[in-house]
Amino acid sequence: MTTTPTIESSLTHLAVDTADLARLHRRLEDAAERDGVLDIAYTTVATPVGDLLLAATTDGLLRVAFDCEGHDAVLAALAEQVSPRVLRSPARLEPVVREVEEYFAGHRTGFDLRLDLRLARGFRRSVLAHLREVAYGATTTYAALAAAAGSPRAVRAAGSACATNPLPVVVPCHRVLRSDGHVGQYLGGVQAKERLLALERGAA
Amino acid sequence: MGPMKPFEQVVADHGATVLRVCRALLPPADADDAWSETFLSALAAYPRLDATASVEGWLVTIARRKAIDQLRARSRQPVPVAELPEDDGRPEPGEARPDLWAAVRALPTRQREAVAYHYLGGLPHTETAAVTGTTAAATRRAAADGIRNLRRTLGGDATTRQEREA
């Protein structure tokens, strides 16, 4: 028992191909980059600590986010805080993806990338600057980090600077441990932190 | 004022609809260009969009302007929504109903627009009226005339091939 659909419902169901939309999306990415209207480009990369979201402005890498942060929520926050002109556009992130993959393969001990640190301000930003000096495979403590950033008593503030690090993995907050030797919290989860530390000990 | 969604979400939500509208107004290759131009312009202007505005209506308005630009470029005459150029012979991409697409594109301009924006773009007649600068009543009438014409063109049978074979 087939009923003949009306012209109206046939029109409503005229389909377009997802492959066509994907092709047009890529064209939009290129044109937006060329015209300078793509404020934030992003992509994701699969790693041993889950899919990482990578987002960049034209100034540099803006945000690295773990799965557990909710990539959609992170993108929504970036649209609010920085600009809503956000597109999935892997081309801008190609060098970042390459270096992240090399890092997780154990072939890279430092990141050679331009960073856009606008999401971190004041003391937090100076903590991140000092974090970048903690070498691959080494660790430090929140207390030592606070002292290095010029405020020895601001241990909790140093901890929250790590907890709100917009660029985890690349800015190595996973190398900061508690003074009592415990591994401490991590925004990607304690397991991810242990995994990164093991990788850098050459034991991954 | 609600927060603005990342533009990627706008493309995901409305990309298919805008492509349907473009294909109703233009042959396939030109429709692709109009879609690209539409979303590029929309991305550039997005931060200034009134948060209470209908995103769909805004995009269809831009798409209509881009379609008119395409047709003008073709005809090199400044006539608003000029007659359609000949089909460029490319196979219809993602095609299920070539007859229906072709029939829509063959409608007179006002009927084509009314049908495209309402049935393919999902806009209420009031919004179509705002987009095209006429009244809701005129738009509703044009859409009804368009549907009647389509029914005549397609022999009153809108059944899909799959359904006929079923």
Tab-separated table of C-alpha atoms in Angstrom, chain A residues 9-197:
chain	number	residue	atom	x	y	z
A	9	SER	CA	6.590	16.537	0.435
A	10	SER	CA	8.812	15.485	-2.485
A	11	LEU	CA	10.273	18.975	-2.496
A	12	THR	CA	10.844	18.884	1.247
A	13	HIS	CA	12.786	15.651	0.843
A	14	LEU	CA	14.961	16.605	-2.126
A	15	ALA	CA	18.315	15.433	-0.900
A	16	VAL	CA	21.791	16.843	-1.323
A	17	ASP	CA	24.810	14.605	-1.177
A	18	THR	CA	27.025	14.740	1.923
A	19	ALA	CA	30.063	14.329	-0.362
A	20	ASP	CA	29.053	17.558	-2.137
A	21	LEU	CA	28.747	19.341	1.181
A	22	ALA	CA	32.161	18.042	2.287
A	23	ARG	CA	33.723	19.291	-0.961
A	24	LEU	CA	32.073	22.700	-0.565
A	25	HIS	CA	33.235	22.853	3.057
A	26	ARG	CA	36.861	22.378	1.984
A	27	ARG	CA	36.411	25.128	-0.597
A	28	LEU	CA	35.040	27.407	2.126
A	29	GLU	CA	38.044	26.655	4.367
A	30	ASP	CA	40.486	27.690	1.626
A	31	ALA	CA	38.533	30.823	0.703
A	32	ALA	CA	38.121	31.879	4.343
A	33	GLU	CA	41.832	31.487	4.986
A	34	ARG	CA	42.672	33.395	1.800
A	35	ASP	CA	40.286	36.253	2.665
A	36	GLY	CA	41.508	36.484	6.258
A	37	VAL	CA	38.069	35.865	7.793
A	38	LEU	CA	38.917	32.611	9.555
A	39	ASP	CA	39.688	33.713	13.104
A	40	ILE	CA	39.911	30.226	14.611
A	41	ALA	CA	40.740	27.063	12.655
A	42	TYR	CA	40.548	23.697	14.365
A	43	THR	CA	41.026	19.999	13.850
A	44	THR	CA	41.396	16.896	15.988
A	45	VAL	CA	44.239	14.398	16.230
A	46	ALA	CA	44.087	10.876	17.658
A	47	THR	CA	46.711	10.239	20.358
A	48	PRO	CA	47.374	7.612	23.063
A	49	VAL	CA	45.637	9.982	25.529
A	50	GLY	CA	42.536	10.279	23.369
A	51	ASP	CA	41.472	12.685	20.628
A	52	LEU	CA	43.000	16.104	21.117
A	53	LEU	CA	41.257	19.202	19.825
A	54	LEU	CA	43.738	21.679	18.306
A	55	ALA	CA	42.626	25.259	17.626
A	56	ALA	CA	44.721	28.091	16.206
A	57	THR	CA	44.385	31.760	15.356
A	58	THR	CA	46.654	33.317	12.736
A	59	ASP	CA	48.930	34.266	15.655
A	60	GLY	CA	49.519	30.680	16.694
A	61	LEU	CA	48.187	27.689	18.584
A	62	LEU	CA	45.382	28.903	20.850
A	63	ARG	CA	43.952	25.814	22.537
A	64	VAL	CA	44.633	22.132	23.027
A	65	ALA	CA	41.769	20.220	24.644
A	66	PHE	CA	41.244	16.693	25.875
A	67	ASP	CA	38.175	14.607	25.085
A	68	CYS	CA	37.040	14.833	28.699
A	69	GLU	CA	36.745	18.620	28.431
A	70	GLY	CA	34.089	18.177	25.707
A	71	HIS	CA	35.341	19.488	22.364
A	72	ASP	CA	32.007	21.121	21.521
A	73	ALA	CA	31.965	22.944	24.852
A	74	VAL	CA	35.542	24.133	24.286
A	75	LEU	CA	34.682	25.421	20.809
A	76	ALA	CA	31.595	27.179	22.161
A	77	ALA	CA	33.777	28.859	24.794
A	78	LEU	CA	36.297	29.956	22.158
A	79	ALA	CA	33.454	31.420	20.074
A	80	GLU	CA	32.436	33.435	23.129
A	81	GLN	CA	35.848	34.489	24.384
A	82	VAL	CA	37.773	35.016	21.152
A	83	SER	CA	35.606	34.998	18.002
A	84	PRO	CA	32.646	33.048	16.591
A	85	ARG	CA	34.395	32.876	13.201
A	86	VAL	CA	35.374	29.265	13.855
A	87	LEU	CA	35.725	26.544	11.202
A	88	ARG	CA	37.055	23.010	11.130
A	89	SER	CA	39.992	23.685	8.837
A	90	PRO	CA	42.863	21.222	9.181
A	91	ALA	CA	45.298	23.033	6.852
A	92	ARG	CA	46.296	25.663	9.429
A	93	LEU	CA	46.952	22.934	12.001
A	94	GLU	CA	49.127	20.733	9.781
A	95	PRO	CA	52.444	21.633	11.468
A	96	VAL	CA	50.845	21.223	14.900
A	97	VAL	CA	49.447	17.791	14.069
A	98	ARG	CA	52.832	16.729	12.700
A	99	GLU	CA	54.678	17.776	15.873
A	100	VAL	CA	52.069	16.247	18.196
A	101	GLU	CA	52.305	12.948	16.329
A	102	GLU	CA	56.104	13.044	16.469
A	103	TYR	CA	55.922	13.765	20.207
A	104	PHE	CA	53.657	10.799	20.916
A	105	ALA	CA	55.839	8.585	18.715
A	106	GLY	CA	58.769	9.495	20.984
A	107	HIS	CA	60.589	11.295	18.171
A	108	ARG	CA	60.226	14.822	19.495
A	109	THR	CA	61.199	16.326	22.846
A	110	GLY	CA	60.168	19.927	22.294
A	111	PHE	CA	57.546	21.831	20.325
A	112	ASP	CA	58.659	24.374	17.786
A	113	LEU	CA	55.340	26.169	17.296
A	114	ARG	CA	54.021	29.712	17.509
A	115	LEU	CA	51.680	29.980	20.494
A	116	ASP	CA	48.789	32.381	21.006
A	117	LEU	CA	48.626	32.753	24.804
A	118	ARG	CA	45.733	35.230	24.908
A	119	LEU	CA	43.574	32.836	26.949
A	120	ALA	CA	45.993	33.064	29.903
A	121	ARG	CA	46.456	36.378	31.683
A	122	GLY	CA	48.568	37.849	34.465
A	123	PHE	CA	50.156	35.448	36.912
A	124	ARG	CA	48.791	32.418	35.079
A	125	ARG	CA	50.516	33.531	31.931
A	126	SER	CA	53.842	33.957	33.694
A	127	VAL	CA	53.435	30.473	35.187
A	128	LEU	CA	52.969	29.101	31.644
A	129	ALA	CA	56.124	30.922	30.515
A	130	HIS	CA	58.095	29.182	33.246
A	131	LEU	CA	56.453	25.850	32.499
A	132	ARG	CA	57.909	25.987	29.032
A	133	GLU	CA	61.374	25.890	30.596
A	134	VAL	CA	60.779	22.542	32.310
A	135	ALA	CA	62.655	20.117	30.065
A	136	TYR	CA	61.345	16.942	28.459
A	137	GLY	CA	61.591	14.062	30.918
A	138	ALA	CA	62.166	16.388	33.893
A	139	THR	CA	59.602	17.281	36.551
A	140	THR	CA	59.068	20.143	38.946
A	141	THR	CA	56.648	20.927	41.784
A	142	TYR	CA	53.853	23.461	42.136
A	143	ALA	CA	55.913	25.136	44.892
A	144	ALA	CA	59.010	25.423	42.712
A	145	LEU	CA	56.899	26.702	39.841
A	146	ALA	CA	55.314	29.372	42.049
A	147	ALA	CA	58.770	30.458	43.203
A	148	ALA	CA	60.074	30.555	39.623
A	149	ALA	CA	57.142	32.743	38.637
A	150	GLY	CA	58.130	35.190	41.401
A	151	SER	CA	55.494	34.366	44.058
A	152	PRO	CA	56.798	31.541	46.276
A	153	ARG	CA	53.652	31.548	48.398
A	154	ALA	CA	51.266	31.352	45.446
A	155	VAL	CA	51.412	27.562	45.285
A	156	ARG	CA	47.654	27.172	44.859
A	157	ALA	CA	47.614	29.858	42.174
A	158	ALA	CA	50.387	28.000	40.356
A	159	GLY	CA	48.238	24.879	40.623
A	160	SER	CA	45.233	26.612	39.144
A	161	ALA	CA	47.390	28.057	36.355
A	162	CYS	CA	48.241	24.463	35.449
A	163	ALA	CA	44.618	23.356	35.817
A	164	THR	CA	43.504	26.075	33.381
A	165	ASN	CA	46.452	25.720	30.981
A	166	PRO	CA	44.904	26.368	27.539
A	167	LEU	CA	47.718	24.440	25.839
A	168	PRO	CA	48.248	21.156	27.707
A	169	VAL	CA	50.834	18.711	26.283
A	170	VAL	CA	52.464	21.543	24.304
A	171	VAL	CA	52.974	23.684	27.426
A	172	PRO	CA	53.980	20.818	29.720
A	173	CYS	CA	51.890	21.192	32.861
A	174	HIS	CA	51.999	17.389	33.113
A	175	ARG	CA	55.612	17.804	34.333
A	176	VAL	CA	54.454	19.471	37.545
A	177	LEU	CA	54.039	17.165	40.564
A	178	ARG	CA	52.941	17.697	44.139
A	179	SER	CA	55.714	18.411	46.654
A	180	ASP	CA	54.888	15.149	48.463
A	181	GLY	CA	55.709	13.221	45.302
A	182	HIS	CA	52.125	12.460	44.304
A	183	VAL	CA	51.441	12.895	40.613
A	184	GLY	CA	48.683	15.440	41.318
A	185	GLN	CA	45.657	16.457	39.294
A	186	TYR	CA	45.572	16.884	35.543
A	187	LEU	CA	42.939	18.399	33.304
A	188	GLY	CA	43.188	15.417	30.981
A	189	GLY	CA	42.812	13.015	33.914
A	190	VAL	CA	45.495	11.468	36.122
A	191	GLN	CA	45.905	8.504	33.752
A	192	ALA	CA	46.767	10.807	30.864
A	193	LYS	CA	49.315	12.587	33.043
A	194	GLU	CA	50.950	9.302	34.040
A	195	ARG	CA	50.989	8.235	30.421
A	196	LEU	CA	52.764	11.426	29.323
A	197	LEU	CA	55.317	11.127	32.128
